[in-house]
XYZ file of C-alpha atoms in Angstrom:
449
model
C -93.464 -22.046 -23.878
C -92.561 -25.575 -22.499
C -89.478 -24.985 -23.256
C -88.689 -22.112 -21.642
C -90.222 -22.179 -18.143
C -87.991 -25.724 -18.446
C -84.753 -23.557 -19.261
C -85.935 -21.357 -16.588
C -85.808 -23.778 -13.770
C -82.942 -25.268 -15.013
C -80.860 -21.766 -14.547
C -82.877 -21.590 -11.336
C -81.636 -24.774 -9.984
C -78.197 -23.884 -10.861
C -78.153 -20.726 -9.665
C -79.175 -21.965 -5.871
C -77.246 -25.269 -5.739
C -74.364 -22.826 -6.605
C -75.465 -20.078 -3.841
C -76.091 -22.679 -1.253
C -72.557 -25.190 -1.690
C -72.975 -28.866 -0.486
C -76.477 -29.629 0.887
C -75.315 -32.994 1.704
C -72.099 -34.714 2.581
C -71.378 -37.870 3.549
C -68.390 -39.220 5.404
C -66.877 -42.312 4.664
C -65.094 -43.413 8.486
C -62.513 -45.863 7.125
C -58.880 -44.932 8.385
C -57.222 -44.258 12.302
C -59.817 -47.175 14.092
C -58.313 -48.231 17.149
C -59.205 -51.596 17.544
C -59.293 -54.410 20.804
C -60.410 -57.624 21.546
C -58.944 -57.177 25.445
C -61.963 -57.323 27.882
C -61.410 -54.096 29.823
C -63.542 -51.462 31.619
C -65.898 -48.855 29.779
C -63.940 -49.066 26.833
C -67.021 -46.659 25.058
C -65.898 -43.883 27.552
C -65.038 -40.025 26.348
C -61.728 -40.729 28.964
C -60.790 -44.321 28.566
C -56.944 -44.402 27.185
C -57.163 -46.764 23.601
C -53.372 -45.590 22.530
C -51.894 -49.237 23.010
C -54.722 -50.566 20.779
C -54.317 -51.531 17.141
C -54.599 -49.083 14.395
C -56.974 -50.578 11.813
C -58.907 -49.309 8.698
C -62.523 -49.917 8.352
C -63.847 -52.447 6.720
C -61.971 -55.056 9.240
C -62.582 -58.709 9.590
C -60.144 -59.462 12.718
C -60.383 -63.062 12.457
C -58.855 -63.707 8.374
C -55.685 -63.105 10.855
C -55.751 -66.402 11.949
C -54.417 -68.373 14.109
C -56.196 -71.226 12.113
C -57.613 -74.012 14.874
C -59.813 -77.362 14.030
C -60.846 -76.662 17.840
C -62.825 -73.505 16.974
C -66.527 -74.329 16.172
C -65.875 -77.987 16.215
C -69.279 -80.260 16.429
C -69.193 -83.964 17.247
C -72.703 -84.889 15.283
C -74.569 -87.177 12.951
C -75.773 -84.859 9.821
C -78.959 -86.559 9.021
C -79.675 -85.412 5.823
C -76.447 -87.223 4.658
C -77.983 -90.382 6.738
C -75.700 -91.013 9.487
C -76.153 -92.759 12.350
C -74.040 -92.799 14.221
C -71.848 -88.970 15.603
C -68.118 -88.033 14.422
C -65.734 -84.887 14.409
C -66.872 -82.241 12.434
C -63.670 -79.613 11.731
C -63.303 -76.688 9.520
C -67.357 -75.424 9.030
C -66.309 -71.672 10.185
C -62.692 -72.438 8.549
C -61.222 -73.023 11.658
C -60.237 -69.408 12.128
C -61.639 -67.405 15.605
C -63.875 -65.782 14.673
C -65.612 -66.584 17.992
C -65.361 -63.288 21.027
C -65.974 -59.893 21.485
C -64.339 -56.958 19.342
C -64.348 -53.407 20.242
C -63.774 -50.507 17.686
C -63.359 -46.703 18.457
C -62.953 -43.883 15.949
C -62.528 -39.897 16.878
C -64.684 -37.897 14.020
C -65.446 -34.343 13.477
C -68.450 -32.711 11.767
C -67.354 -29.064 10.435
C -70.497 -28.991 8.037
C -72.137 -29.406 10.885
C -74.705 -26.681 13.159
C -78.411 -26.684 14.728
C -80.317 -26.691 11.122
C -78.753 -29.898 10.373
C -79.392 -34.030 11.098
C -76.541 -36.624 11.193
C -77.234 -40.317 10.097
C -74.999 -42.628 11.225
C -75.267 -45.579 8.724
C -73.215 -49.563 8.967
C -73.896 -51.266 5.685
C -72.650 -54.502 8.012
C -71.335 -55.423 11.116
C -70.253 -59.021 12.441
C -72.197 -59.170 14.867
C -74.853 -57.868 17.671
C -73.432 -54.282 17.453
C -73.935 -52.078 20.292
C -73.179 -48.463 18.961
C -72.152 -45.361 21.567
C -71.618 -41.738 20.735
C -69.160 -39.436 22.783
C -69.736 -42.625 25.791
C -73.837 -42.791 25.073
C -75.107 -45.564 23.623
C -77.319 -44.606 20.472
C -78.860 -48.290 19.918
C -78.157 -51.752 18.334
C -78.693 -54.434 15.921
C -78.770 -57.752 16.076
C -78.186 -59.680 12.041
C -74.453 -59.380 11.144
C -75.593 -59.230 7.448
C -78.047 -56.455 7.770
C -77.625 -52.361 6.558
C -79.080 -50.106 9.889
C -78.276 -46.877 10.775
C -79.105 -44.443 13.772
C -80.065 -40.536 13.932
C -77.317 -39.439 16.451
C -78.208 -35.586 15.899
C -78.551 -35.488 19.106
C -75.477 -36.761 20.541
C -72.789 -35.350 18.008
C -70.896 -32.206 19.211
C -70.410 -28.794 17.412
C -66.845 -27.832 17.027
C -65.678 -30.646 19.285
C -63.867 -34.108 18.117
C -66.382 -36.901 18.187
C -65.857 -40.456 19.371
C -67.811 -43.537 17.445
C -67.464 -47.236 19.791
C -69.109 -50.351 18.429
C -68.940 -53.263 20.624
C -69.195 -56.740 18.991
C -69.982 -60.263 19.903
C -69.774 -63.437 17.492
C -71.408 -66.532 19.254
C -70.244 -69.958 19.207
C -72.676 -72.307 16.856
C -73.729 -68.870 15.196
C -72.778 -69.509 11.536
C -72.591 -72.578 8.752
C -70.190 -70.781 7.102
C -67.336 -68.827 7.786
C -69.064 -65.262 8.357
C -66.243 -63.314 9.058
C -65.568 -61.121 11.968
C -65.770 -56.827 13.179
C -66.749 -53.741 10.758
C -66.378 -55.721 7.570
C -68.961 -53.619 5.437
C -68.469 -49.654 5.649
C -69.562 -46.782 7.814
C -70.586 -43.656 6.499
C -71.434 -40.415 8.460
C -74.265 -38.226 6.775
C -74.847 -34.825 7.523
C -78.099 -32.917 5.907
C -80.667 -30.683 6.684
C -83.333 -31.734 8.852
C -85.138 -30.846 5.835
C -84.260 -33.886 3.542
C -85.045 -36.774 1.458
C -85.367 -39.761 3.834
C -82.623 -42.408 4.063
C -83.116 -44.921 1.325
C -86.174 -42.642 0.441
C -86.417 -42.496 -3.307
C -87.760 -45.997 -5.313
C -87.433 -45.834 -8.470
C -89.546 -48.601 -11.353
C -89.825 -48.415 -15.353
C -93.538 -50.445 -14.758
C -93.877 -49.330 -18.885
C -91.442 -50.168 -21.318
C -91.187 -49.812 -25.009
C -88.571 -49.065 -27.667
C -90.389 -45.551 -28.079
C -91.100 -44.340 -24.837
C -90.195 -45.530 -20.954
C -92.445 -44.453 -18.145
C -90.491 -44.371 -15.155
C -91.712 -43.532 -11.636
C -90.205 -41.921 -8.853
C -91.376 -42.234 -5.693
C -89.689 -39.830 -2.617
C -90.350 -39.871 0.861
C -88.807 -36.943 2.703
C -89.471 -35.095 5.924
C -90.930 -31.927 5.095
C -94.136 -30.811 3.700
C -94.745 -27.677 2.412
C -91.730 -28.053 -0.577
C -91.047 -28.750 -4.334
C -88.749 -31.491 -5.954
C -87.139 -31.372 -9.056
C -86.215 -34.560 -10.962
C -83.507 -35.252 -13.253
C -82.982 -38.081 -15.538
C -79.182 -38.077 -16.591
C -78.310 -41.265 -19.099
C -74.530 -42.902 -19.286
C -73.275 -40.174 -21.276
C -74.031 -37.532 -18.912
C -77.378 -36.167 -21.005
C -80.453 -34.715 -19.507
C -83.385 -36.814 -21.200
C -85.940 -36.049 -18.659
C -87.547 -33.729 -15.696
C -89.944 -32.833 -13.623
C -91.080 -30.734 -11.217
C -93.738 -31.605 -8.284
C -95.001 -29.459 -5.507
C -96.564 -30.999 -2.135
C -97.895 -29.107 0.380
C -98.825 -32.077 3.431
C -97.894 -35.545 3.323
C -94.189 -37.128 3.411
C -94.346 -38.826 -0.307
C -93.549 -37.228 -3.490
C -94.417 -39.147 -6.757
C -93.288 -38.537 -10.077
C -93.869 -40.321 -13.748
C -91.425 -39.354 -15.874
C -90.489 -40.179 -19.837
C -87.285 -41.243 -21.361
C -87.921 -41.746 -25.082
C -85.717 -44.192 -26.699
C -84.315 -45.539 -23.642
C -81.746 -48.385 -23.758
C -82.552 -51.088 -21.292
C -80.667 -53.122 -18.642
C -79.617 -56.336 -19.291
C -76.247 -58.845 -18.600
C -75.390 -57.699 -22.492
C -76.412 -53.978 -22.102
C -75.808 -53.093 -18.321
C -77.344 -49.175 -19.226
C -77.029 -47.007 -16.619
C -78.995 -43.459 -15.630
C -79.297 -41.242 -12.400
C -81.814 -39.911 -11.238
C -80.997 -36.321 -9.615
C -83.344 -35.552 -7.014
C -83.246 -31.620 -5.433
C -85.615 -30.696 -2.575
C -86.672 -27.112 -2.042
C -88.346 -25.026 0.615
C -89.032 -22.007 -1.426
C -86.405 -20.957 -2.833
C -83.462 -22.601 -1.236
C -81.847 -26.346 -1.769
C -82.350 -28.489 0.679
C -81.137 -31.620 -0.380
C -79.692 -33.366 -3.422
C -80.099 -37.071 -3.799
C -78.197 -38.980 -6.553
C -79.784 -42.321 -7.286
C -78.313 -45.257 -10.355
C -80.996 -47.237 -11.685
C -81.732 -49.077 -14.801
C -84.449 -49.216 -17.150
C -85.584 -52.763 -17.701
C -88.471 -55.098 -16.864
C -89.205 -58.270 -15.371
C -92.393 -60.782 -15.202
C -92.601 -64.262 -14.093
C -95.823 -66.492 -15.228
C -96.515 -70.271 -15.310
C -97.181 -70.048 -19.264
C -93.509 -68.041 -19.574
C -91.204 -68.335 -16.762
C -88.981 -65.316 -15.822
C -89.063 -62.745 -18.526
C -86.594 -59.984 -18.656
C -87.522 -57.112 -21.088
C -90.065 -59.290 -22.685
C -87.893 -62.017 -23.526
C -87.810 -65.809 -21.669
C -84.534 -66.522 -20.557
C -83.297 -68.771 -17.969
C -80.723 -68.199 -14.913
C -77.021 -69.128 -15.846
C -76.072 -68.447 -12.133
C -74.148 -69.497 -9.009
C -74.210 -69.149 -4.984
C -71.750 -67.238 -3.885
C -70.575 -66.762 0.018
C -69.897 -63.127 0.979
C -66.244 -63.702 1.597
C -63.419 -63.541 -0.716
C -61.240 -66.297 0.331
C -57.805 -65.480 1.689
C -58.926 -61.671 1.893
C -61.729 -62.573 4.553
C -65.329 -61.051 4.982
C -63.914 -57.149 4.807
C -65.364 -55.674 1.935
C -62.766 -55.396 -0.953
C -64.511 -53.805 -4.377
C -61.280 -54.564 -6.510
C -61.390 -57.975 -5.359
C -65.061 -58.378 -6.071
C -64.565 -57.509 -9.974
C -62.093 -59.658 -10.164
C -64.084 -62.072 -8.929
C -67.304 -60.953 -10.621
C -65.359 -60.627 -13.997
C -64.145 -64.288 -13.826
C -67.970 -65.636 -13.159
C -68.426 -63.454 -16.797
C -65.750 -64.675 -18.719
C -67.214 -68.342 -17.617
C -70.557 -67.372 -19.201
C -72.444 -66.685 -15.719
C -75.164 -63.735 -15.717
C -76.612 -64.462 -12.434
C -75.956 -64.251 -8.802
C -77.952 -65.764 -5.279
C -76.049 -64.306 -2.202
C -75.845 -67.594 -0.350
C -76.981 -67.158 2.162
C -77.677 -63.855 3.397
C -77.606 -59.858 2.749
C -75.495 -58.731 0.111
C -73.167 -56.045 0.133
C -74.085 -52.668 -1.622
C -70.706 -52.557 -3.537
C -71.602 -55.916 -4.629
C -74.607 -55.334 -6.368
C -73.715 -51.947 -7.362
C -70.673 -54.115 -9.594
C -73.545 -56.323 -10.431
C -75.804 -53.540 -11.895
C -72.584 -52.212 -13.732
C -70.701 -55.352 -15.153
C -74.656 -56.973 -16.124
C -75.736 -60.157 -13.558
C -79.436 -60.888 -12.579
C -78.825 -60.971 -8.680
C -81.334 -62.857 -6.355
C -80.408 -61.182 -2.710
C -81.318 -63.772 0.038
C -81.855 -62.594 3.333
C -81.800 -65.542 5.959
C -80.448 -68.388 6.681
C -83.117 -69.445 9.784
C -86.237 -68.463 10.601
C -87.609 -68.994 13.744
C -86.234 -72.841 14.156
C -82.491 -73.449 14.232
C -80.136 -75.193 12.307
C -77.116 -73.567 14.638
C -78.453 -73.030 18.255
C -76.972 -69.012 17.993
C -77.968 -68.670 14.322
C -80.986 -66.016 13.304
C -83.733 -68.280 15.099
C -82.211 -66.151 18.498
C -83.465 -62.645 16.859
C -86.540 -63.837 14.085
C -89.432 -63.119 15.992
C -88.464 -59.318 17.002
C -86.226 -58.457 14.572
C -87.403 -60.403 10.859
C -89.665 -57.620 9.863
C -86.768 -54.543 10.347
C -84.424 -56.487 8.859
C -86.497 -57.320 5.728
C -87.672 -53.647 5.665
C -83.827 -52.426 5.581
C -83.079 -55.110 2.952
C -85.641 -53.983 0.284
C -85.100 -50.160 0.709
C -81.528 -50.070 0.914
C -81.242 -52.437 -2.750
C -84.841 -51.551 -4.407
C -83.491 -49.473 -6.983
C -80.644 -51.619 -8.401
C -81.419 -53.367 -11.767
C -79.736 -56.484 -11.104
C -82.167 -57.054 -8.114
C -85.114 -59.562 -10.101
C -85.989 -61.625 -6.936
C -85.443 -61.441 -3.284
C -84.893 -64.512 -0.885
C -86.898 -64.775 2.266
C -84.629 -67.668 3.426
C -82.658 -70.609 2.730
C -84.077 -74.146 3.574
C -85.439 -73.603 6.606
C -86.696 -76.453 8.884
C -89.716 -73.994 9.468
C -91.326 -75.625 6.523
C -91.763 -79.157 7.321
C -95.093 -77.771 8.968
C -97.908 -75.359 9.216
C -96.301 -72.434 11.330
C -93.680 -72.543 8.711
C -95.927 -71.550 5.918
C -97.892 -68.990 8.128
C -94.270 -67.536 8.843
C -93.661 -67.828 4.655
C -96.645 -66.152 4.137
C -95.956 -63.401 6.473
C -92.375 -62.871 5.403
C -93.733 -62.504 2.371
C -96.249 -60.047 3.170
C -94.049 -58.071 4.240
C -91.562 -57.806 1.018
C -94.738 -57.055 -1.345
C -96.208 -54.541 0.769
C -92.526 -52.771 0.536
């Protein structure tokens, strides 16, 4: 009997997700940016005239360009760790490119899925640095970290039928970075339209808290923004087969959760990088609302005193590196060929882990990572709320740490290579006692997500 009310819903779900088309589409804004770093007049303006500006695709990192300069972010000072005493030149931190200024980006987009049942998300998975977003010549909001993933409900200010105009402003500070951080969109920018009856942005989180050879439990937890509605679950494994479901029906509340057994699963590991989906569909009686496709892995992890780190049961240590976010010659723009090569080359040396010194990650980076098999510790800050650069994070800690940290663990929860977060990177903040309150708070924070 089982069996067939499963068959049942099956057909079922077919039948509407092939009534109903695309629930969901999302828009990928890479090609025809115009692009300035000329300080002009309302350049976010419906009217302003952007013809003589560059033509660039998206992700962009305007300062790889060059000219190369020793003058840019040079820093007469004694480094005291290294004990000097006494102050001389110090060239090349930022790699003497100018990254330094103000950028400005505009981008004309229409929405032909698009009408008054629906919600857009505009989402930046990075952007270098203090972006200042406006729609059709409103501004929508900002962000502050360079490194962070944010995005913005702009419902509101799109336009039905009409061409649509996207303008980020920029600013990279002087003294901002250690490092050379790059410069402009260098992460992608996606467009999202949906129902307004959906699964929440970076809404499903997905753990395997019960693992044996026989049977995994895996939970599925959805937060979407309707009550009153059903969700049907999918498990598809890396050959495409259905080896689990379930169905769940909520009638208040904005949280779905779901248990759900894969027998015989085949865990996640640097040797075995197994892969499923998850499917998730949202109804409202009998139509589709939404269709979520989420990549996960089935593996666990444990650390203990007695132990150490544990990954599916078994003690193993970290064969890893810190690795910067930019690819050399290429710059800070987001390149996912350039990544494998770079990943595969850390494999082939015998490395099967990853820290992302010293800040947010990029999503194509750990979604290689979860493919091609490295542990991946994903560190979030470089400062806390004292500096060691006088425009680093310490500018933005206090308003903006626990957002940031928030964004951080929903948008990369769900990959397997994630075993540890960072909640920052030798900070002065602990040579005292509002360090560790701040460490304990930081901390807080990541558990309770």
């Amino acid at each position: 009997m089982k069996c067939i009310r499963a068959l049942l819903l099956a057909l079922f779900c077919m039948a509407v997700l092939t009534g109903n088309g695309q629930v969901r589409t999302v828009k990928v804004l890479s090609e025809g940016w115009k692009f300035s770093r000329l300080k002009t007049d309302n350049p976010h303006s419906i009217s302003f005239n952007n013809q003589s500006w560059q033509t660039v695709s998206v992700p962009h990192d305007w300062a790889i360009y060059g000219p190369f300069d020793k003058e840019i972010d040079k820093q007469v000072v004694a480094i005291e760790q290294n004990g000097e005493k006494i102050p001389t030149e110090k060239t090349g931190r930022t790699g003497s490119l100018p990254y330094i200024g103000e950028g400005w980006y505009r981008k004309e987009f229409e929405l032909s899925d698009f009408n008054a049942g629906k919600k857009v998300i505009l989402l930046f998975e990075g952007a270098m640095s203090e972006p200042q977003i406006y729609i059709n010549g409103t501004k929508v909001g900002e962000w502050n970290y360079g490194y962070s993933y944010f995005y913005f409900d702009i419902t509101n200010q799109v336009k039905v039928g009409h061409k649509n105009l996207l303008s980020v402003h920029l600013t990279n500070k002087g003294e901002s970075s250690r490092w050379y951080p790059g410069a402009g969109l260098y992460r992608k920018v996606s467009v999202i339209v949906k129902n307004k009856e959906s699964i929440d942005q970076w809404g499903t989180y997905i753990t395997t808290p019960l693992v044996t050879a026989d049977e995994a439990k895996v939970k599925i937890k959805t937060r979407v923004s309707v009550p009153n509605s059903f969700l049907v679950t999918d498990i598809i494994d890396d050959n495409g087969k259905l080896v689990g479901r379930d169905t769940i029906r909520k009638t208040f509340g904005d949280m779905f959760e779901q248990d759900i057994a894969v027998l015989h699963p085949r865990l996640w590991s640097p040797e075995t990088p197994r892969l499923y989906k998850a499917v998730s569909r949202l109804y409202t009686g009998k139509e589709l609302k939404d269709e979520v496709v989420t990549s996960f892995g089935i593996r666990t992890i444990s650390y203990s005193a007695d132990k150490g780190f544990q990954l599916n049961g078994v003690t193993r240590k970290f064969k890893g590196v810190c690795l910067h976010h930019d690819l050399g010659p290429l710059g800070a723009a987001v390149n996912k060929a350039a990544l494998r090569r770079q990943l595969q080359i850390l494999k082939d040396m015998g490395c099967d882990a990853i820290r992302s010194s010293h800040n947010m990650p990029s999503l194509e980076q750990l979604e290689l990572c979860d493919e091609m098999g490295f542990m991946f510790l994903a560190e979030s800050f470089d400062e806390w709320a004292r500096p060691k650069v006088k425009n680093g994070y310490n500018l933005y800690f206090e308003k903006d740490m626990e957002k940031d940290v928030v964004n951080l663990v929903h948008a990369t929860r769900n990959h397997p290579c994630i075993v540890m977060w960072s909640a920052g990177n030798e900070v002065p903040d602990q040579w005292g006692f509002e360090g560790a309150k701040r460490a304990k708070r930081i901390q807080d924070i990541f558990h309770r997500e």
